[in-house]
Coordinates of C-alpha atoms and ligand atoms in Angstrom, one line a residue:
M1 CA 37.7 -66.5 12.3
R2 CA 36.2 -63.0 11.4
K3 CA 32.9 -62.3 13.0
I4 CA 30.0 -61.1 10.7
N5 CA 29.3 -57.5 11.2
Y6 CA 26.6 -57.3 13.9
L7 CA 24.5 -54.6 12.3
L8 CA 24.3 -56.6 9.0
L9 CA 23.5 -59.7 11.1
L10 CA 20.7 -57.8 12.9
A11 CA 19.3 -56.6 9.6
F12 CA 19.3 -60.3 8.3
V13 CA 17.5 -61.5 11.6
L14 CA 14.8 -58.6 11.7
T15 CA 13.8 -59.1 8.0
G16 CA 14.1 -62.8 7.9
C17 CA 16.8 -62.5 5.4
N18 CA 14.2 -61.1 2.8
F19 CA 15.0 -57.7 1.4
S20 CA 13.1 -57.8 -1.5
Q21 CA 9.8 -56.3 0.1
S22 CA 11.2 -53.4 2.0
P23 CA 14.8 -52.9 2.2
F24 CA 14.5 -50.2 4.6
G25 CA 11.5 -50.9 6.7
K26 CA 13.3 -52.3 9.6
I27 CA 15.7 -49.4 10.0
K28 CA 15.0 -48.0 13.3
D29 CA 16.4 -44.5 13.1
D30 CA 14.0 -42.3 11.4
L31 CA 16.4 -39.7 9.9
T32 CA 18.5 -42.9 8.6
R33 CA 15.5 -44.4 6.9
E34 CA 14.6 -41.3 5.2
N35 CA 17.9 -40.5 4.0
L36 CA 18.8 -44.1 3.0
E37 CA 15.5 -44.0 0.7
F38 CA 16.8 -40.9 -0.8
A39 CA 20.6 -42.3 -1.1
D40 CA 19.4 -45.5 -2.6
Q41 CA 17.8 -43.6 -5.5
Q42 CA 20.5 -41.1 -5.8
L43 CA 23.6 -43.6 -5.8
R44 CA 21.7 -45.7 -8.4
Y45 CA 21.7 -42.5 -10.4
A46 CA 25.2 -41.8 -10.0
F47 CA 25.9 -45.1 -12.0
E48 CA 24.2 -43.4 -14.8
A49 CA 26.1 -40.2 -14.3
I50 CA 29.6 -42.1 -14.2
D51 CA 28.6 -44.0 -17.4
A52 CA 27.6 -40.6 -19.1
A53 CA 31.0 -39.0 -18.0
H54 CA 33.1 -41.9 -19.3
E55 CA 31.2 -41.7 -22.5
A56 CA 31.8 -37.6 -22.7
K57 CA 35.6 -38.0 -21.9
G58 CA 36.1 -41.3 -23.8
S59 CA 37.6 -42.9 -20.5
T60 CA 37.3 -46.1 -19.0
P61 CA 36.2 -47.1 -15.6
E62 CA 39.9 -48.6 -14.9
E63 CA 41.4 -45.3 -15.9
L64 CA 39.2 -43.2 -13.9
P65 CA 37.3 -45.4 -11.5
S66 CA 35.9 -42.8 -8.9
P67 CA 33.7 -39.7 -8.9
R68 CA 35.1 -36.9 -6.8
N69 CA 33.3 -33.6 -7.5
I70 CA 31.6 -31.2 -10.0
Q71 CA 33.7 -29.0 -11.9
P72 CA 33.0 -25.4 -12.6
D73 CA 31.5 -26.4 -15.9
G74 CA 29.1 -28.5 -14.2
S75 CA 30.6 -31.8 -15.4
L76 CA 31.2 -34.8 -13.1
R77 CA 34.9 -35.1 -12.3
M78 CA 36.1 -38.8 -12.3
V79 CA 39.7 -39.4 -10.7
R80 CA 42.2 -42.1 -11.1
A81 CA 42.8 -44.7 -8.4
R82 CA 45.8 -42.6 -7.2
D83 CA 43.8 -39.6 -6.4
W84 CA 43.5 -39.3 -2.6
T85 CA 39.6 -39.6 -2.8
S86 CA 39.2 -42.7 -4.8
G87 CA 38.4 -45.0 -2.1
F88 CA 35.3 -42.7 -0.8
F89 CA 33.0 -43.7 -3.4
P90 CA 33.4 -47.6 -2.9
G91 CA 33.0 -46.9 0.7
N92 CA 29.8 -45.3 0.1
L93 CA 28.6 -48.4 -1.7
W94 CA 29.7 -50.8 1.2
Y95 CA 27.9 -48.5 3.6
M96 CA 24.8 -48.9 1.6
Y97 CA 25.3 -52.5 1.7
E98 CA 25.9 -52.5 5.3
L99 CA 22.3 -50.7 5.8
T100 CA 20.3 -52.6 3.5
G101 CA 21.8 -55.9 3.4
D102 CA 21.0 -55.9 -0.4
E103 CA 23.5 -57.8 -2.6
F104 CA 23.2 -55.4 -5.4
W105 CA 25.2 -52.8 -3.1
Q106 CA 27.7 -55.5 -2.3
S107 CA 28.3 -56.3 -5.9
Q108 CA 28.6 -52.6 -6.8
A109 CA 30.9 -52.2 -4.0
M110 CA 33.2 -54.8 -5.0
K111 CA 33.5 -53.6 -8.7
H112 CA 34.2 -50.2 -7.6
T113 CA 36.7 -51.4 -4.7
E114 CA 38.6 -53.7 -7.1
Y115 CA 39.7 -51.0 -9.6
L116 CA 41.9 -49.7 -6.8
E117 CA 43.8 -52.8 -6.1
S118 CA 47.0 -51.3 -7.6
L119 CA 47.4 -48.9 -4.7
K120 CA 48.5 -51.8 -2.5
S121 CA 52.3 -51.2 -3.7
Y122 CA 51.8 -47.3 -4.1
R123 CA 54.3 -45.5 -1.8
G124 CA 53.8 -42.2 -3.1
T125 CA 51.2 -40.8 -0.5
H126 CA 50.1 -41.1 3.0
D127 CA 46.4 -41.2 2.0
L128 CA 46.4 -44.9 1.5
G129 CA 44.2 -45.2 4.7
F130 CA 41.5 -43.1 3.1
M131 CA 42.1 -44.9 -0.4
L132 CA 42.5 -48.7 0.8
F133 CA 40.8 -48.8 4.3
D134 CA 37.4 -47.2 3.1
S135 CA 37.3 -49.4 0.0
Y136 CA 39.0 -52.8 1.0
G137 CA 38.6 -52.2 4.6
N138 CA 34.9 -51.8 4.7
G139 CA 34.7 -54.7 2.0
L140 CA 36.8 -57.1 4.3
R141 CA 34.7 -56.1 7.5
L142 CA 31.3 -56.5 5.7
A143 CA 31.9 -59.3 3.3
S144 CA 35.2 -61.2 3.9
V145 CA 36.0 -61.3 0.5
P146 CA 38.8 -63.4 -0.4
G147 CA 42.0 -61.6 -1.3
Y148 CA 41.0 -58.2 0.4
Q149 CA 43.1 -58.8 3.5
D150 CA 46.2 -59.4 1.5
V151 CA 45.6 -56.1 -0.4
L152 CA 45.1 -54.4 2.9
L153 CA 48.3 -55.8 4.4
E154 CA 50.4 -55.0 1.4
G155 CA 49.1 -51.3 1.5
A156 CA 49.6 -50.9 5.2
E157 CA 53.3 -51.8 4.5
S158 CA 53.3 -49.3 1.9
L159 CA 52.0 -46.7 4.2
A160 CA 54.4 -47.7 7.1
S161 CA 57.4 -47.3 4.5
R162 CA 56.6 -43.4 4.7
F163 CA 57.6 -43.2 8.6
N164 CA 60.6 -41.5 9.3
P165 CA 61.8 -42.6 12.8
V166 CA 64.1 -39.5 13.7
A167 CA 60.8 -37.2 13.4
G168 CA 58.6 -40.0 14.6
V169 CA 56.0 -39.2 12.0
I170 CA 54.7 -40.5 8.5
R171 CA 55.5 -38.2 5.5
S172 CA 52.2 -36.7 4.1
W173 CA 53.3 -35.4 0.7
D174 CA 56.0 -35.5 -1.8
H175 CA 55.0 -32.4 -3.7
N176 CA 56.4 -29.0 -2.9
S177 CA 59.8 -30.3 -2.0
D178 CA 61.3 -26.8 -2.5
K179 CA 59.1 -25.5 0.3
W180 CA 59.0 -28.3 2.8
Q181 CA 61.7 -31.0 3.8
F182 CA 59.3 -33.7 5.5
P183 CA 55.6 -32.1 5.4
V184 CA 53.1 -33.8 7.8
I185 CA 49.4 -32.6 7.7
I186 CA 46.8 -32.9 10.4
D187 CA 44.8 -35.0 7.8
N188 CA 47.4 -37.8 8.4
M189 CA 45.6 -38.7 11.7
M190 CA 42.8 -40.3 9.6
N191 CA 45.3 -42.8 8.1
L192 CA 46.3 -44.5 11.5
E193 CA 43.2 -46.6 11.9
F194 CA 44.5 -48.7 8.9
L195 CA 47.8 -49.2 10.9
F196 CA 46.1 -50.2 13.9
W197 CA 44.2 -52.6 12.1
A198 CA 47.4 -54.1 10.2
S199 CA 48.9 -54.9 13.6
K200 CA 45.9 -56.8 14.7
V201 CA 45.6 -59.0 11.9
S202 CA 49.3 -59.6 11.1
G203 CA 50.5 -59.8 14.7
D204 CA 53.3 -57.4 13.9
P205 CA 53.4 -54.6 16.2
K206 CA 55.2 -52.5 14.0
Y207 CA 52.4 -50.8 12.4
R208 CA 50.6 -49.8 15.8
D209 CA 53.9 -48.5 17.0
I210 CA 54.1 -46.1 14.0
A211 CA 50.7 -45.0 14.4
V212 CA 51.1 -44.3 18.2
T213 CA 54.3 -42.5 17.5
H214 CA 52.8 -40.4 14.8
A215 CA 49.9 -39.5 17.0
N216 CA 52.4 -38.6 19.8
T217 CA 54.5 -36.2 17.7
T218 CA 51.2 -34.6 16.2
L219 CA 49.8 -34.0 19.8
E220 CA 53.4 -32.4 20.6
N221 CA 53.6 -30.0 17.5
H222 CA 50.5 -29.7 15.4
F223 CA 48.3 -27.8 18.1
R224 CA 48.4 -24.1 19.2
P225 CA 47.4 -23.2 22.6
D226 CA 43.6 -22.9 21.8
H227 CA 43.5 -26.5 20.4
S228 CA 43.3 -25.5 16.9
S229 CA 45.6 -27.1 14.6
F230 CA 48.1 -25.9 12.1
H231 CA 47.6 -27.6 8.7
V232 CA 51.2 -28.6 7.7
V233 CA 54.0 -29.2 10.0
D234 CA 57.8 -29.5 8.4
Y235 CA 60.1 -31.8 10.2
D236 CA 64.0 -31.3 9.9
V237 CA 64.8 -34.9 8.9
A238 CA 68.1 -33.7 7.6
G239 CA 68.9 -32.6 11.2
D240 CA 67.5 -33.8 14.6
G241 CA 64.1 -34.3 13.4
S242 CA 62.3 -31.4 15.1
A243 CA 59.3 -29.3 13.9
I244 CA 60.7 -26.3 11.8
Q245 CA 57.8 -24.8 9.9
F246 CA 54.0 -24.4 10.7
H247 CA 52.2 -23.5 7.5
T248 CA 48.9 -24.0 5.8
H249 CA 48.3 -25.3 2.3
Q250 CA 44.5 -25.3 1.9
G251 CA 43.6 -23.0 4.7
Y252 CA 43.2 -18.9 4.7
S253 CA 46.8 -18.3 6.6
H254 CA 49.4 -20.2 8.5
E255 CA 47.7 -18.8 11.6
S256 CA 44.1 -19.6 10.6
A257 CA 42.0 -22.9 11.7
W258 CA 41.1 -24.5 8.2
A259 CA 37.8 -26.2 9.0
R260 CA 38.4 -29.7 7.6
G261 CA 41.7 -29.8 9.3
Q262 CA 39.9 -29.3 12.6
A263 CA 37.6 -32.1 11.8
W264 CA 40.3 -34.7 10.8
G265 CA 42.2 -33.9 13.9
L266 CA 39.0 -34.6 15.9
Y267 CA 38.1 -37.8 14.2
G268 CA 41.8 -39.0 14.2
F269 CA 42.3 -38.6 17.8
V270 CA 38.9 -40.2 18.8
A271 CA 39.8 -43.1 16.6
C272 CA 43.3 -43.3 18.4
Y273 CA 41.7 -43.5 21.8
R274 CA 39.5 -46.3 20.6
E275 CA 42.4 -48.2 19.5
T276 CA 44.7 -47.5 22.5
G277 CA 42.5 -46.4 25.5
D278 CA 45.1 -43.7 26.1
T279 CA 43.3 -40.7 27.6
R280 CA 45.6 -38.0 26.2
Y281 CA 44.0 -38.9 23.0
L282 CA 40.5 -38.6 24.4
D283 CA 41.2 -35.2 26.1
Q284 CA 42.8 -33.9 22.7
A285 CA 39.6 -34.9 20.9
E286 CA 37.5 -33.3 23.4
A287 CA 39.7 -30.1 23.3
I288 CA 39.2 -29.8 19.6
A289 CA 35.5 -30.6 19.8
R290 CA 35.3 -27.6 22.5
F291 CA 37.3 -25.5 19.7
I292 CA 34.8 -26.2 17.0
L293 CA 31.5 -26.0 19.0
S294 CA 32.3 -23.0 21.0
H295 CA 33.9 -21.0 18.1
P296 CA 32.2 -17.6 17.6
N297 CA 32.3 -18.1 13.6
L298 CA 30.4 -21.3 14.1
P299 CA 27.1 -20.7 12.2
G300 CA 24.0 -21.7 14.2
D301 CA 23.4 -24.7 11.9
K302 CA 26.9 -26.1 12.9
V303 CA 28.0 -26.3 9.3
P304 CA 31.3 -24.4 9.4
Y305 CA 32.7 -21.7 7.0
W306 CA 35.6 -23.5 5.0
D307 CA 38.2 -21.8 7.7
F308 CA 37.2 -20.5 10.9
D309 CA 39.2 -17.4 10.2
A310 CA 38.1 -16.7 6.7
P311 CA 38.2 -12.8 6.3
D312 CA 34.8 -12.6 4.4
I313 CA 32.6 -14.4 6.9
P314 CA 29.4 -14.4 6.9
N315 CA 29.8 -14.3 3.0
A316 CA 32.5 -17.2 2.9
P317 CA 31.6 -20.8 1.5
R318 CA 30.6 -23.4 3.7
D319 CA 32.3 -26.7 4.1
V320 CA 29.7 -29.5 4.5
S321 CA 32.6 -32.1 4.3
A322 CA 34.0 -30.5 7.6
A323 CA 30.5 -30.7 9.2
T324 CA 29.8 -34.4 8.4
I325 CA 33.3 -35.6 9.5
T326 CA 32.8 -33.6 12.7
A327 CA 29.3 -35.1 13.3
S328 CA 30.6 -38.8 12.6
A329 CA 33.5 -38.2 15.0
L330 CA 31.1 -36.7 17.8
Y331 CA 28.9 -39.7 17.6
E332 CA 31.9 -42.0 18.5
L333 CA 33.1 -39.3 21.1
S334 CA 29.6 -39.2 22.8
E335 CA 29.9 -43.0 23.5
T336 CA 33.1 -42.7 25.4
G337 CA 32.0 -42.1 28.7
V338 CA 32.8 -38.6 28.8
E339 CA 30.9 -36.0 31.0
Q340 CA 29.8 -34.1 27.9
G341 CA 28.7 -37.2 26.1
E342 CA 25.2 -36.1 25.7
Y343 CA 26.0 -32.8 24.5
Y344 CA 28.2 -34.3 21.7
R345 CA 25.5 -36.5 20.8
E346 CA 22.9 -33.7 20.3
M347 CA 25.5 -31.6 18.4
A348 CA 26.2 -34.5 15.9
D349 CA 22.4 -34.9 15.6
L350 CA 21.9 -31.1 14.9
I351 CA 24.6 -31.2 12.1
I352 CA 23.0 -34.3 10.5
Q353 CA 19.7 -33.1 10.7
N354 CA 20.8 -29.9 9.1
V355 CA 22.8 -31.5 6.4
A356 CA 19.9 -33.6 5.5
K357 CA 17.5 -30.8 5.6
N358 CA 19.3 -27.9 3.9
Y359 CA 22.6 -29.4 2.1
R360 CA 21.1 -32.6 0.5
A361 CA 21.5 -32.6 -3.3
G362 CA 18.3 -32.7 -5.4
L363 CA 17.1 -36.1 -6.2
H364 CA 18.6 -37.1 -9.7
E365 CA 20.4 -34.0 -9.7
Q366 CA 24.1 -33.0 -9.1
H367 CA 25.5 -36.3 -11.0
G368 CA 24.2 -38.3 -8.1
F369 CA 26.2 -36.7 -5.2
L370 CA 24.2 -36.8 -1.7
T371 CA 25.4 -33.5 -0.4
V372 CA 26.3 -30.0 -1.7
S373 CA 28.4 -26.9 -0.5
S374 CA 31.8 -28.6 0.4
T375 CA 35.1 -26.8 -0.1
G376 CA 38.1 -28.4 -1.1
H377 CA 40.8 -25.9 -1.8
L378 CA 39.8 -22.6 -1.6
P379 CA 43.2 -21.0 -1.9
A380 CA 43.9 -23.0 -5.3
G381 CA 40.4 -21.9 -6.5
S382 CA 39.3 -25.3 -6.7
E383 CA 36.2 -27.2 -5.3
I384 CA 34.6 -24.1 -3.9
D385 CA 30.9 -24.6 -2.7
V386 CA 30.3 -27.7 -4.8
P387 CA 29.5 -31.4 -4.0
I388 CA 32.5 -33.5 -3.0
V389 CA 32.5 -37.4 -2.4
Y390 CA 34.2 -37.3 1.1
A391 CA 31.3 -35.1 2.4
D392 CA 29.0 -37.8 1.3
Y393 CA 31.2 -40.7 2.8
Y394 CA 31.2 -39.2 6.2
F395 CA 27.3 -38.4 6.0
I396 CA 26.4 -42.1 5.2
E397 CA 29.0 -43.0 7.9
S398 CA 26.9 -40.7 10.5
L399 CA 23.8 -42.5 9.4
V400 CA 25.2 -45.9 9.9
R401 CA 26.5 -44.8 13.3
R402 CA 23.1 -43.6 14.1
E403 CA 21.7 -46.8 13.2
R404 CA 24.0 -48.7 15.3
L405 CA 23.4 -46.5 18.3
A406 CA 19.5 -47.0 17.7
N407 CA 20.2 -50.8 18.0
G408 CA 22.2 -50.7 21.2
L409 CA 25.4 -51.6 19.2
P410 CA 29.0 -49.9 19.5
V411 CA 29.5 -46.9 17.2
E412 CA 32.5 -48.5 15.6
P413 CA 32.9 -52.5 15.5
T414 CA 36.3 -53.4 16.6
D415 CA 35.8 -57.2 16.2
W416 CA 36.9 -58.1 12.6
Ligands
LIG1 N1 43.2 -34.7 2.9 C1 43.1 -33.5 2.0 C2 41.9 -32.9 2.3 O1 41.4 -32.8 3.1 O2 41.6 -31.8 1.4

């Protein structure tokens, strides 16, 4: 039987199962408590902003279930389930439940998770890890909701259907077929945790084998000698499956280091080390961390510009999402027993302290987003220096990880 999440259990024990008086009083980590107080008010406000957006657009929550970002005209952009970011908002609500134990957050999280059920059979993207594992996955882990495991297992099968055994990778995108045969983006490393989980639960090693093969192929082809990564690698699946093009899509140039891509790679390889114990993944994660943290273009507050090679640094937009993803990954890396562990912890703390101090949204402003100044796709002119939902997700995840560490718990629970 699945074990109850330790942090949630601890929260219940410490508060005598009564959250009505002070849901935050027992949070040990000061920074987490202070930001949780903010998030509690801000995410309640987000529900009002979401209702207002539907009223203005004449849409329904079923059609556009999840908030994504703020548009240039100041409006809240709601997206359909098939948008790659749809799982982050329910994920934020599950993390609120994890930190507070408050059933209000569980019921909101369930509602927003279940709008996404149809994704289980969607085979048109590699992003199913983001979409389903952050929503249904967190829900299953924290509340063992009946039916969630079945949705996840079907979703993992859909993701696995995109694996090509000749190239040894999962296909990322189906768009731009005139440009790429079989595009694989570094972001795809983030969807492997979902496959590791599917093998553990189903007993079928297929998903894990696909994840390991994808990670190994990425290790071989996605990195430059300085350990920065390309964004898109194209594979010749009509031929021998070799890597044939090394491009960018969201970065400044094919040769540049797109900030969020470096963060995805770091997080993905730390997670692969956790799941396999293979030290090649740990070495790669450390090499990426070194690249990011020692880069001359990384600002003093450790919140990167959107691309480490952006031509207009220091006037280039920042990407807070790259910072929060990096911080969350560094918390896990700091606990792997590596020599530099303390340094990684200090850097993660510095990032989260700076985001909390200088990049937090105003209370009851910015449609209920928690953070500002993320950059989604600058070359397309979209999502530049705005609040974006996945920056918030990795911000709250970092707070959850800090609180776990404060309670002497592993950064990431693996026992469910
Ligand atoms: N995975 C898409 C992005 O990071 O923008």
